[in-house]
Amino acid sequence: MAAWAMFQARFGYPPAVVADAPGRVNLIGEHTDYNEGFVLPVALPLRIEVALAPRDDGRVRVGSSGFLAESPRIYQLGVEAPGAGWLDYIQGVTATLHQQGVRLRGFDAWITSRVPPGSGLASSAALMVALLRALRTALALPLDDLALARLAHQAESQFVGARVGIMDQLIASLGTPDTALFVDTRSLAWERVVLPPTLGLLVIDSGIAHQHAAGDYNARRAECERACALLGVPALRDVALADLPRVEALPSPLRERVRHVVTENARVLDAVTALRAGDLARLGALCRASHASQRDDYAVSVPAIDLLIALAEAEPGVYGARLTGGGFGGAIIALVEPARARSIGERIVAAYAQRSGVCPRLLLPAP
Ligand code: ADP
Ligand code: MG
């Protein structure tokens, strides 16, 4: 059921506004956002919807279809405390707005979603951006799309406590259909790049969720910070391809980590040029190189993902494939001929299930 109808059914009156925001897949530019580098994500046709009506008693009542028996959860504004599961994403938004001087007086909200949570499609950012959009419309808040993304990022990194880069919130707030968002995460300058109609995207969730993914992610961040200190730069963004000989003198694995970030930044720039030229063979080659770099230098791939990549690369009609998202499991993206996307995806899923016993999910094209 749509968010509007769920809201009406659960709260017994109609919502004042309905807003939504998309999930995303990253075309290329992995682990570059927290190094102040370049990213190139794409908004998905899968969205999270929030139906909302303001209250004036300082209370928040919020429910989400599919989460916790669908019963609304309640808290009082001003006493937000992390550690409440998915409610942290809602509390994070209200606490961060308060910190920024926005005075909320409470609301009822209902969430519905087509973005699978925890599959690397950035459901958390879509949720927070959709909620912020609903609040912006309902209360006429003077926030532009960039400010909204920054608020969502602040809420997720500071209140929820996930040390994520800002890519997910930017694409959730600024993404439009059939375009990729080229972002310089240092300046937050961004530009939309039209996706050629000859490019089809395939996304497959491996079904493998690494238990210590957050710990490993933070370990990579710490390695990048150590490398910066040794190289005497504020961020790995400041290391150019021409500096790679100097990078080779770093101790392992810092050398490999830096090599990935530096070459990945260069690949994003090349990918933007290739996209604009409609050069899908070049784009595919960049994806393949990106995957090898993530696997060998950044060490964020796992055997299940490498198997999915091998199966994808063996399919005619695939330009290239790579691990997408933070890694240690998660999903792959493959660039394919659009007309063959679904049949290629279904063949990869079947072959993978047969070999591994784990059934992966075809997320895009959406079933
Ligand atoms: P990703 O953003 O890649 O999907 P995260 O771990 O960052 O993975 O975010 C997933 C979390 O976001 C979920 O565990 C849940 O707490 C929250 N979330 C996602 N979708 C919803 C939803 N529809 N309703 C409520 N909470 C959600
Ligand atoms: Mg997330």
mmCIF file of C-alpha atoms and ligand atoms in Angstrom:
data_model
loop_
_atom_site.group_PDB
_atom_site.id
_atom_site.type_symbol
_atom_site.label_atom_id
_atom_site.label_comp_id
_atom_site.label_asym_id
_atom_site.label_seq_id
_atom_site.Cartn_x
_atom_site.Cartn_y
_atom_site.Cartn_z
ATOM 1 C CA MET A 1 0.000 0.000 0.000
ATOM 2 C CA ALA A 2 1.196 3.542 -0.718
ATOM 3 C CA ALA A 3 2.401 5.727 2.149
ATOM 4 C CA TRP A 4 -0.668 7.996 1.850
ATOM 5 C CA ALA A 5 -3.106 5.100 2.305
ATOM 6 C CA MET A 6 -1.036 3.508 5.114
ATOM 7 C CA PHE A 7 -0.954 6.812 6.970
ATOM 8 C CA GLN A 8 -4.738 7.210 6.658
ATOM 9 C CA ALA A 9 -5.329 3.604 7.768
ATOM 10 C CA ARG A 10 -2.993 3.760 10.788
ATOM 11 C CA PHE A 11 -3.587 7.265 12.089
ATOM 12 C CA GLY A 12 -7.224 7.637 11.065
ATOM 13 C CA TYR A 13 -6.824 10.923 9.202
ATOM 14 C CA PRO A 14 -5.111 11.918 5.924
ATOM 15 C CA PRO A 15 -1.484 13.121 5.772
ATOM 16 C CA ALA A 16 -0.704 16.760 4.935
ATOM 17 C CA VAL A 17 2.159 15.872 2.560
ATOM 18 C CA VAL A 18 3.799 12.927 0.820
ATOM 19 C CA ALA A 19 7.463 13.085 -0.236
ATOM 20 C CA ASP A 20 9.928 10.527 -1.543
ATOM 21 C CA ALA A 21 13.606 9.954 -2.372
ATOM 22 C CA PRO A 22 15.451 7.317 -4.408
ATOM 23 C CA GLY A 23 17.940 4.601 -3.557
ATOM 24 C CA ARG A 24 21.130 4.615 -5.592
ATOM 25 C CA VAL A 25 23.829 2.531 -7.147
ATOM 26 C CA ASN A 26 27.361 3.811 -7.591
ATOM 27 C CA LEU A 27 28.569 3.579 -11.187
ATOM 28 C CA ILE A 28 32.196 4.160 -10.211
ATOM 29 C CA GLY A 29 34.207 5.987 -7.524
ATOM 30 C CA GLU A 30 34.293 3.643 -4.518
ATOM 31 C CA HIS A 31 35.798 4.636 -1.151
ATOM 32 C CA THR A 32 36.680 8.007 -2.668
ATOM 33 C CA ASP A 33 34.045 10.187 -0.977
ATOM 34 C CA TYR A 34 35.645 10.161 2.482
ATOM 35 C CA ASN A 35 38.969 10.923 0.775
ATOM 36 C CA GLU A 36 37.502 14.119 -0.704
ATOM 37 C CA GLY A 37 37.570 12.610 -4.189
ATOM 38 C CA PHE A 38 35.140 12.011 -7.067
ATOM 39 C CA VAL A 39 32.028 9.812 -7.272
ATOM 40 C CA LEU A 40 29.504 8.987 -9.990
ATOM 41 C CA PRO A 41 26.307 7.496 -8.494
ATOM 42 C CA VAL A 42 22.971 6.925 -10.260
ATOM 43 C CA ALA A 43 19.510 7.260 -8.659
ATOM 44 C CA LEU A 44 17.405 4.093 -8.933
ATOM 45 C CA PRO A 45 13.727 3.861 -9.863
ATOM 46 C CA LEU A 46 13.270 2.360 -6.365
ATOM 47 C CA ARG A 47 12.121 4.947 -3.818
ATOM 48 C CA ILE A 48 11.193 5.461 -0.170
ATOM 49 C CA GLU A 49 7.968 7.364 0.466
ATOM 50 C CA VAL A 50 7.065 9.331 3.607
ATOM 51 C CA ALA A 51 3.521 10.534 4.329
ATOM 52 C CA LEU A 52 3.480 13.140 7.100
ATOM 53 C CA ALA A 53 1.288 15.539 9.047
ATOM 54 C CA PRO A 54 2.586 18.058 11.611
ATOM 55 C CA ARG A 55 1.474 17.933 15.272
ATOM 56 C CA ASP A 56 1.902 20.645 17.855
ATOM 57 C CA ASP A 57 2.408 18.691 21.097
ATOM 58 C CA GLY A 58 6.124 17.966 20.626
ATOM 59 C CA ARG A 59 5.525 14.276 19.894
ATOM 60 C CA VAL A 60 6.664 12.187 16.968
ATOM 61 C CA ARG A 61 4.715 9.071 15.993
ATOM 62 C CA VAL A 62 6.231 7.156 13.107
ATOM 63 C CA GLY A 63 5.600 3.781 11.529
ATOM 64 C CA SER A 64 7.238 1.921 8.679
ATOM 65 C CA SER A 65 5.630 -0.844 6.624
ATOM 66 C CA GLY A 66 7.718 -3.976 7.012
ATOM 67 C CA PHE A 67 9.484 -2.809 10.178
ATOM 68 C CA LEU A 68 8.423 -4.010 13.648
ATOM 69 C CA ALA A 69 4.929 -5.351 13.009
ATOM 70 C CA GLU A 70 4.011 -2.024 11.403
ATOM 71 C CA SER A 71 3.097 -0.381 14.715
ATOM 72 C CA PRO A 72 4.058 3.286 15.096
ATOM 73 C CA ARG A 73 6.841 4.235 17.493
ATOM 74 C CA ILE A 74 6.625 7.320 19.643
ATOM 75 C CA TYR A 75 9.135 9.764 21.117
ATOM 76 C CA GLN A 76 9.235 13.289 22.450
ATOM 77 C CA LEU A 77 11.202 15.967 20.596
ATOM 78 C CA GLY A 78 14.206 17.196 22.572
ATOM 79 C CA VAL A 79 14.999 13.850 24.217
ATOM 80 C CA GLU A 80 16.271 11.963 21.162
ATOM 81 C CA ALA A 81 18.664 9.172 22.170
ATOM 82 C CA PRO A 82 20.478 6.789 19.792
ATOM 83 C CA GLY A 83 20.203 3.014 20.195
ATOM 84 C CA ALA A 84 16.591 2.613 19.042
ATOM 85 C CA GLY A 85 17.175 0.702 15.784
ATOM 86 C CA TRP A 86 15.624 2.227 12.681
ATOM 87 C CA LEU A 87 14.070 5.018 14.783
ATOM 88 C CA ASP A 88 17.612 6.442 15.060
ATOM 89 C CA TYR A 89 17.341 7.643 11.460
ATOM 90 C CA ILE A 90 14.180 9.605 12.327
ATOM 91 C CA GLN A 91 15.558 10.878 15.643
ATOM 92 C CA GLY A 92 18.783 11.822 13.875
ATOM 93 C CA VAL A 93 16.833 14.069 11.505
ATOM 94 C CA THR A 94 14.845 15.821 14.240
ATOM 95 C CA ALA A 95 17.857 16.211 16.569
ATOM 96 C CA THR A 96 19.997 17.625 13.733
ATOM 97 C CA LEU A 97 17.269 20.051 12.625
ATOM 98 C CA HIS A 98 16.977 21.241 16.243
ATOM 99 C CA GLN A 99 20.747 21.712 16.415
ATOM 100 C CA GLN A 100 20.510 23.852 13.272
ATOM 101 C CA GLY A 101 17.910 26.085 14.885
ATOM 102 C CA VAL A 102 14.826 24.614 13.190
ATOM 103 C CA ARG A 103 11.994 24.377 15.734
ATOM 104 C CA LEU A 104 9.756 21.384 15.045
ATOM 105 C CA ARG A 105 6.543 20.892 17.023
ATOM 106 C CA GLY A 106 6.008 17.219 16.301
ATOM 107 C CA PHE A 107 4.560 15.080 13.508
ATOM 108 C CA ASP A 108 2.967 11.794 12.530
ATOM 109 C CA ALA A 109 4.655 9.964 9.671
ATOM 110 C CA TRP A 110 4.357 6.673 7.788
ATOM 111 C CA ILE A 111 7.149 5.184 5.667
ATOM 112 C CA THR A 112 6.861 2.770 2.762
ATOM 113 C CA SER A 113 9.868 1.566 0.796
ATOM 114 C CA ARG A 114 10.951 -0.243 -2.346
ATOM 115 C CA VAL A 115 14.650 0.165 -1.465
ATOM 116 C CA PRO A 116 15.825 -3.052 0.239
ATOM 117 C CA PRO A 117 17.584 -2.106 3.504
ATOM 118 C CA GLY A 118 21.213 -3.075 4.000
ATOM 119 C CA SER A 119 21.838 -4.166 0.389
ATOM 120 C CA GLY A 120 24.164 -1.303 -0.428
ATOM 121 C CA LEU A 121 21.483 0.730 -2.232
ATOM 122 C CA ALA A 122 21.559 3.509 0.399
ATOM 123 C CA SER A 123 18.113 2.998 1.922
ATOM 124 C CA SER A 124 19.287 4.934 4.985
ATOM 125 C CA ALA A 125 20.018 8.081 2.973
ATOM 126 C CA ALA A 126 16.793 7.725 0.942
ATOM 127 C CA LEU A 127 14.821 7.471 4.194
ATOM 128 C CA MET A 128 16.365 10.576 5.740
ATOM 129 C CA VAL A 129 16.132 12.667 2.570
ATOM 130 C CA ALA A 130 12.488 11.633 2.032
ATOM 131 C CA LEU A 131 11.671 12.608 5.631
ATOM 132 C CA LEU A 132 13.489 15.933 5.297
ATOM 133 C CA ARG A 133 11.619 16.647 2.058
ATOM 134 C CA ALA A 134 8.289 15.924 3.756
ATOM 135 C CA LEU A 135 9.192 18.263 6.634
ATOM 136 C CA ARG A 136 10.459 20.927 4.215
ATOM 137 C CA THR A 137 7.134 20.944 2.340
ATOM 138 C CA ALA A 138 4.904 20.664 5.414
ATOM 139 C CA LEU A 139 6.665 23.445 7.338
ATOM 140 C CA ALA A 140 7.955 25.546 4.401
ATOM 141 C CA LEU A 141 11.550 25.151 5.652
ATOM 142 C CA PRO A 142 14.030 27.303 3.700
ATOM 143 C CA LEU A 143 16.368 24.425 2.715
ATOM 144 C CA ASP A 144 17.731 23.853 -0.772
ATOM 145 C CA ASP A 145 18.577 20.347 -2.025
ATOM 146 C CA LEU A 146 22.256 20.641 -1.136
ATOM 147 C CA ALA A 147 21.501 21.873 2.396
ATOM 148 C CA LEU A 148 19.071 18.996 2.768
ATOM 149 C CA ALA A 149 21.745 16.448 1.752
ATOM 150 C CA ARG A 150 24.211 17.980 4.212
ATOM 151 C CA LEU A 151 21.660 17.773 7.032
ATOM 152 C CA ALA A 152 20.951 14.112 6.253
ATOM 153 C CA HIS A 153 24.690 13.407 6.173
ATOM 154 C CA GLN A 154 25.258 15.152 9.476
ATOM 155 C CA ALA A 155 22.381 13.205 11.046
ATOM 156 C CA GLU A 156 23.702 9.849 9.814
ATOM 157 C CA SER A 157 27.347 10.424 10.665
ATOM 158 C CA GLN A 158 26.874 12.218 13.984
ATOM 159 C CA PHE A 159 23.598 10.968 15.482
ATOM 160 C CA VAL A 160 23.316 7.455 14.015
ATOM 161 C CA GLY A 161 27.106 7.148 14.246
ATOM 162 C CA ALA A 162 27.936 5.687 10.810
ATOM 163 C CA ARG A 163 31.126 7.373 9.557
ATOM 164 C CA VAL A 164 29.880 7.462 5.964
ATOM 165 C CA GLY A 165 30.870 9.849 3.192
ATOM 166 C CA ILE A 166 28.303 12.241 1.715
ATOM 167 C CA MET A 167 27.716 10.463 -1.624
ATOM 168 C CA ASP A 168 24.500 8.693 -0.610
ATOM 169 C CA GLN A 169 22.750 11.787 0.718
ATOM 170 C CA LEU A 170 23.783 13.870 -2.297
ATOM 171 C CA ILE A 171 22.394 11.417 -4.848
ATOM 172 C CA ALA A 172 19.204 10.868 -2.801
ATOM 173 C CA SER A 173 18.624 14.621 -2.798
ATOM 174 C CA LEU A 174 19.953 15.627 -6.237
ATOM 175 C CA GLY A 175 19.484 12.486 -8.358
ATOM 176 C CA THR A 176 17.125 12.550 -11.355
ATOM 177 C CA PRO A 177 16.072 9.675 -13.660
ATOM 178 C CA ASP A 178 18.433 8.692 -16.479
ATOM 179 C CA THR A 179 21.333 10.774 -15.219
ATOM 180 C CA ALA A 180 24.432 10.077 -13.176
ATOM 181 C CA LEU A 181 25.586 12.607 -10.588
ATOM 182 C CA PHE A 182 29.243 13.557 -10.936
ATOM 183 C CA VAL A 183 30.342 14.993 -7.594
ATOM 184 C CA ASP A 184 33.552 16.519 -6.352
ATOM 185 C CA THR A 185 33.133 15.628 -2.688
ATOM 186 C CA ARG A 186 35.730 18.213 -1.657
ATOM 187 C CA SER A 187 33.942 21.281 -3.031
ATOM 188 C CA LEU A 188 30.521 19.589 -3.300
ATOM 189 C CA ALA A 189 30.374 20.896 -6.851
ATOM 190 C CA TRP A 190 28.112 18.566 -8.821
ATOM 191 C CA GLU A 191 26.927 18.033 -12.338
ATOM 192 C CA ARG A 192 24.374 15.717 -13.937
ATOM 193 C CA VAL A 193 25.642 13.502 -16.751
ATOM 194 C CA VAL A 194 22.973 12.041 -19.038
ATOM 195 C CA LEU A 195 23.077 8.244 -19.322
ATOM 196 C CA PRO A 196 23.058 7.151 -22.980
ATOM 197 C CA PRO A 197 19.953 5.088 -23.890
ATOM 198 C CA THR A 198 22.323 2.365 -25.094
ATOM 199 C CA LEU A 199 23.439 1.749 -21.491
ATOM 200 C CA GLY A 200 21.525 -0.708 -19.320
ATOM 201 C CA LEU A 201 22.287 -1.222 -15.616
ATOM 202 C CA LEU A 202 22.136 -4.542 -13.837
ATOM 203 C CA VAL A 203 22.384 -4.741 -10.034
ATOM 204 C CA ILE A 204 22.598 -8.055 -8.185
ATOM 205 C CA ASP A 205 22.687 -8.417 -4.400
ATOM 206 C CA SER A 206 25.035 -11.261 -3.426
ATOM 207 C CA GLY A 207 23.031 -12.016 -0.299
ATOM 208 C CA ILE A 208 26.300 -11.897 1.646
ATOM 209 C CA ALA A 209 26.325 -9.332 4.442
ATOM 210 C CA HIS A 210 29.685 -9.163 6.200
ATOM 211 C CA GLN A 211 29.193 -9.103 9.963
ATOM 212 C CA HIS A 212 32.094 -6.772 10.556
ATOM 213 C CA ALA A 213 31.528 -4.550 7.525
ATOM 214 C CA ALA A 214 31.301 -1.394 9.647
ATOM 215 C CA GLY A 215 34.526 -2.272 11.471
ATOM 216 C CA ASP A 216 36.355 -3.018 8.223
ATOM 217 C CA TYR A 217 35.034 0.188 6.665
ATOM 218 C CA ASN A 218 36.353 2.186 9.608
ATOM 219 C CA ALA A 219 39.677 0.316 9.379
ATOM 220 C CA ARG A 220 40.026 1.459 5.740
ATOM 221 C CA ARG A 221 39.282 5.021 6.785
ATOM 222 C CA ALA A 222 41.961 4.814 9.467
ATOM 223 C CA GLU A 223 44.477 3.440 6.943
ATOM 224 C CA CYS A 224 43.767 6.383 4.631
ATOM 225 C CA GLU A 225 44.303 8.801 7.516
ATOM 226 C CA ARG A 226 47.637 7.144 8.401
ATOM 227 C CA ALA A 227 48.732 7.331 4.759
ATOM 228 C CA CYS A 228 47.845 11.049 4.633
ATOM 229 C CA ALA A 229 49.995 11.702 7.705
ATOM 230 C CA LEU A 230 52.953 9.837 6.147
ATOM 231 C CA LEU A 231 52.540 11.603 2.800
ATOM 232 C CA GLY A 232 52.002 15.008 4.422
ATOM 233 C CA VAL A 233 48.713 15.741 2.634
ATOM 234 C CA PRO A 234 45.348 16.801 4.132
ATOM 235 C CA ALA A 235 43.431 14.165 2.113
ATOM 236 C CA LEU A 236 44.216 11.439 -0.435
ATOM 237 C CA ARG A 237 42.472 13.681 -2.960
ATOM 238 C CA ASP A 238 45.725 15.632 -2.948
ATOM 239 C CA VAL A 239 47.753 12.684 -4.263
ATOM 240 C CA ALA A 240 47.955 12.652 -8.088
ATOM 241 C CA LEU A 241 48.730 9.824 -10.493
ATOM 242 C CA ALA A 242 52.161 11.435 -10.969
ATOM 243 C CA ASP A 243 52.812 10.936 -7.220
ATOM 244 C CA LEU A 244 52.426 7.152 -7.437
ATOM 245 C CA PRO A 245 56.203 6.489 -7.389
ATOM 246 C CA ARG A 246 56.304 8.209 -3.984
ATOM 247 C CA VAL A 247 53.329 6.143 -2.856
ATOM 248 C CA GLU A 248 55.301 2.954 -3.583
ATOM 249 C CA ALA A 249 57.620 3.837 -0.699
ATOM 250 C CA LEU A 250 54.767 3.568 1.838
ATOM 251 C CA PRO A 251 54.564 0.424 3.971
ATOM 252 C CA SER A 252 52.037 -2.214 2.895
ATOM 253 C CA PRO A 253 49.012 -2.159 3.004
ATOM 254 C CA LEU A 254 48.951 1.658 3.004
ATOM 255 C CA ARG A 255 50.671 1.683 -0.401
ATOM 256 C CA GLU A 256 47.898 -0.458 -1.897
ATOM 257 C CA ARG A 257 45.097 1.542 -0.239
ATOM 258 C CA VAL A 258 46.450 4.832 -1.608
ATOM 259 C CA ARG A 259 46.988 3.309 -5.038
ATOM 260 C CA HIS A 260 43.309 2.360 -5.158
ATOM 261 C CA VAL A 261 42.042 5.799 -4.152
ATOM 262 C CA VAL A 262 44.346 7.667 -6.527
ATOM 263 C CA THR A 263 43.624 5.470 -9.554
ATOM 264 C CA GLU A 264 39.890 5.325 -8.716
ATOM 265 C CA ASN A 265 39.658 9.138 -8.730
ATOM 266 C CA ALA A 266 41.293 9.132 -12.173
ATOM 267 C CA ARG A 267 38.873 6.438 -13.357
ATOM 268 C CA VAL A 268 35.857 8.536 -12.324
ATOM 269 C CA LEU A 269 37.103 11.441 -14.432
ATOM 270 C CA ASP A 270 37.698 9.066 -17.362
ATOM 271 C CA ALA A 271 34.239 7.534 -16.858
ATOM 272 C CA VAL A 272 32.559 10.953 -17.110
ATOM 273 C CA THR A 273 34.338 11.545 -20.431
ATOM 274 C CA ALA A 274 33.381 8.058 -21.664
ATOM 275 C CA LEU A 275 29.717 8.534 -20.609
ATOM 276 C CA ARG A 276 29.490 11.851 -22.425
ATOM 277 C CA ALA A 277 30.967 10.255 -25.548
ATOM 278 C CA GLY A 278 28.669 7.221 -25.258
ATOM 279 C CA ASP A 279 31.811 5.060 -25.236
ATOM 280 C CA LEU A 280 30.463 2.013 -23.398
ATOM 281 C CA ALA A 281 33.463 -0.192 -24.183
ATOM 282 C CA ARG A 282 35.708 2.323 -22.397
ATOM 283 C CA LEU A 283 33.252 2.636 -19.504
ATOM 284 C CA GLY A 284 33.179 -1.143 -19.171
ATOM 285 C CA ALA A 285 36.988 -1.326 -19.128
ATOM 286 C CA LEU A 286 37.058 1.301 -16.366
ATOM 287 C CA CYS A 287 34.570 -0.761 -14.318
ATOM 288 C CA ARG A 288 36.738 -3.846 -14.722
ATOM 289 C CA ALA A 289 39.832 -1.926 -13.626
ATOM 290 C CA SER A 290 37.887 -0.489 -10.684
ATOM 291 C CA HIS A 291 36.890 -3.971 -9.560
ATOM 292 C CA ALA A 292 40.459 -5.282 -9.788
ATOM 293 C CA SER A 293 41.626 -2.307 -7.749
ATOM 294 C CA GLN A 294 38.969 -2.841 -5.069
ATOM 295 C CA ARG A 295 39.840 -6.546 -4.901
ATOM 296 C CA ASP A 296 43.650 -6.374 -5.016
ATOM 297 C CA ASP A 297 44.554 -2.959 -3.575
ATOM 298 C CA TYR A 298 41.659 -1.949 -1.330
ATOM 299 C CA ALA A 299 40.831 -5.548 -0.295
ATOM 300 C CA VAL A 300 37.094 -4.990 0.051
ATOM 301 C CA SER A 301 35.854 -7.784 -2.219
ATOM 302 C CA VAL A 302 34.940 -11.305 -1.085
ATOM 303 C CA PRO A 303 34.895 -14.630 -3.024
ATOM 304 C CA ALA A 304 31.113 -14.517 -3.531
ATOM 305 C CA ILE A 305 31.351 -11.095 -5.174
ATOM 306 C CA ASP A 306 34.302 -12.185 -7.321
ATOM 307 C CA LEU A 307 32.231 -15.163 -8.501
ATOM 308 C CA LEU A 308 29.334 -12.868 -9.466
ATOM 309 C CA ILE A 309 31.767 -10.631 -11.350
ATOM 310 C CA ALA A 310 33.273 -13.618 -13.202
ATOM 311 C CA LEU A 311 29.798 -14.863 -14.184
ATOM 312 C CA ALA A 312 28.846 -11.373 -15.399
ATOM 313 C CA GLU A 313 32.052 -10.928 -17.387
ATOM 314 C CA ALA A 314 31.447 -14.286 -19.116
ATOM 315 C CA GLU A 315 28.090 -13.057 -20.519
ATOM 316 C CA PRO A 316 28.015 -11.598 -24.019
ATOM 317 C CA GLY A 317 26.323 -8.187 -23.862
ATOM 318 C CA VAL A 318 28.143 -7.159 -20.648
ATOM 319 C CA TYR A 319 30.515 -4.196 -21.062
ATOM 320 C CA GLY A 320 32.005 -4.518 -17.590
ATOM 321 C CA ALA A 321 31.120 -5.232 -13.962
ATOM 322 C CA ARG A 322 32.314 -4.252 -10.516
ATOM 323 C CA LEU A 323 31.582 -4.478 -6.810
ATOM 324 C CA THR A 324 29.423 -1.486 -5.879
ATOM 325 C CA GLY A 325 29.030 -0.026 -2.386
ATOM 326 C CA GLY A 326 31.310 -0.367 0.617
ATOM 327 C CA GLY A 327 32.151 -4.023 -0.008
ATOM 328 C CA PHE A 328 32.789 -7.075 2.242
ATOM 329 C CA GLY A 329 29.688 -8.515 0.536
ATOM 330 C CA GLY A 330 26.850 -6.464 -0.892
ATOM 331 C CA ALA A 331 26.031 -5.976 -4.558
ATOM 332 C CA ILE A 332 27.580 -5.855 -8.025
ATOM 333 C CA ILE A 333 26.720 -3.530 -10.885
ATOM 334 C CA ALA A 334 27.112 -4.602 -14.508
ATOM 335 C CA LEU A 335 26.874 -2.372 -17.566
ATOM 336 C CA VAL A 336 24.836 -4.205 -20.174
ATOM 337 C CA GLU A 337 22.883 -3.884 -23.391
ATOM 338 C CA PRO A 338 19.475 -2.652 -22.130
ATOM 339 C CA ALA A 339 17.313 -5.128 -24.055
ATOM 340 C CA ARG A 340 19.245 -8.059 -22.599
ATOM 341 C CA ALA A 341 19.535 -6.804 -19.020
ATOM 342 C CA ARG A 342 16.856 -9.002 -17.472
ATOM 343 C CA SER A 343 17.800 -12.249 -19.225
ATOM 344 C CA ILE A 344 21.500 -11.715 -18.468
ATOM 345 C CA GLY A 345 20.648 -10.965 -14.824
ATOM 346 C CA GLU A 346 18.504 -14.059 -14.467
ATOM 347 C CA ARG A 347 21.220 -16.280 -15.951
ATOM 348 C CA ILE A 348 23.859 -14.878 -13.569
ATOM 349 C CA VAL A 349 21.550 -15.356 -10.576
ATOM 350 C CA ALA A 350 20.795 -18.971 -11.545
ATOM 351 C CA ALA A 351 24.457 -19.850 -12.175
ATOM 352 C CA TYR A 352 25.539 -18.260 -8.902
ATOM 353 C CA ALA A 353 22.840 -20.061 -6.893
ATOM 354 C CA GLN A 354 23.879 -23.374 -8.413
ATOM 355 C CA ARG A 355 27.560 -22.862 -7.590
ATOM 356 C CA SER A 356 27.296 -21.313 -4.128
ATOM 357 C CA GLY A 357 24.005 -22.538 -2.661
ATOM 358 C CA VAL A 358 23.167 -18.918 -1.789
ATOM 359 C CA CYS A 359 20.381 -17.280 -3.781
ATOM 360 C CA PRO A 360 21.292 -13.762 -4.885
ATOM 361 C CA ARG A 361 18.648 -11.168 -5.726
ATOM 362 C CA LEU A 362 18.213 -9.303 -8.981
ATOM 363 C CA LEU A 363 17.577 -5.738 -7.777
ATOM 364 C CA LEU A 364 17.774 -4.029 -11.172
ATOM 365 C CA PRO A 365 15.990 -4.274 -13.566
ATOM 366 C CA ALA A 366 13.449 -4.239 -10.723
ATOM 367 C CA PRO A 367 11.277 -7.394 -10.717
HETATM 368 P P1 ADP B 1 21.798 0.836 3.220
HETATM 369 O O1 ADP B 1 21.727 2.319 3.414
HETATM 370 O O2 ADP B 1 22.905 0.453 2.307
HETATM 371 O O3 ADP B 1 20.509 0.217 2.811
HETATM 372 P P2 ADP B 1 22.346 0.961 6.028
HETATM 373 O O4 ADP B 1 22.829 -0.040 7.006
HETATM 374 O O5 ADP B 1 23.102 2.216 5.867
HETATM 375 O O6 ADP B 1 22.182 0.195 4.630
HETATM 376 O O7 ADP B 1 20.855 1.385 6.382
HETATM 377 C C1 ADP B 1 19.865 0.396 6.628
HETATM 378 C C2 ADP B 1 19.046 0.813 7.836
HETATM 379 O O8 ADP B 1 18.232 1.965 7.503
HETATM 380 C C3 ADP B 1 18.046 -0.242 8.264
HETATM 381 O O9 ADP B 1 18.652 -1.187 9.128
HETATM 382 C C4 ADP B 1 16.997 0.595 8.991
HETATM 383 O O10 ADP B 1 17.450 0.919 10.293
HETATM 384 C C5 ADP B 1 16.981 1.865 8.156
HETATM 385 N N1 ADP B 1 15.927 1.763 7.133
HETATM 386 C C6 ADP B 1 16.093 1.505 5.815
HETATM 387 N N2 ADP B 1 14.894 1.462 5.177
HETATM 388 C C7 ADP B 1 13.954 1.675 6.125
HETATM 389 C C8 ADP B 1 12.520 1.737 6.116
HETATM 390 N N3 ADP B 1 11.810 1.542 5.007
HETATM 391 N N4 ADP B 1 11.902 1.973 7.293
HETATM 392 C C9 ADP B 1 12.601 2.157 8.426
HETATM 393 N N5 ADP B 1 13.928 2.110 8.491
HETATM 394 C C10 ADP B 1 14.610 1.867 7.373
HETATM 395 MG MG MG B 2 23.232 3.531 4.255
#
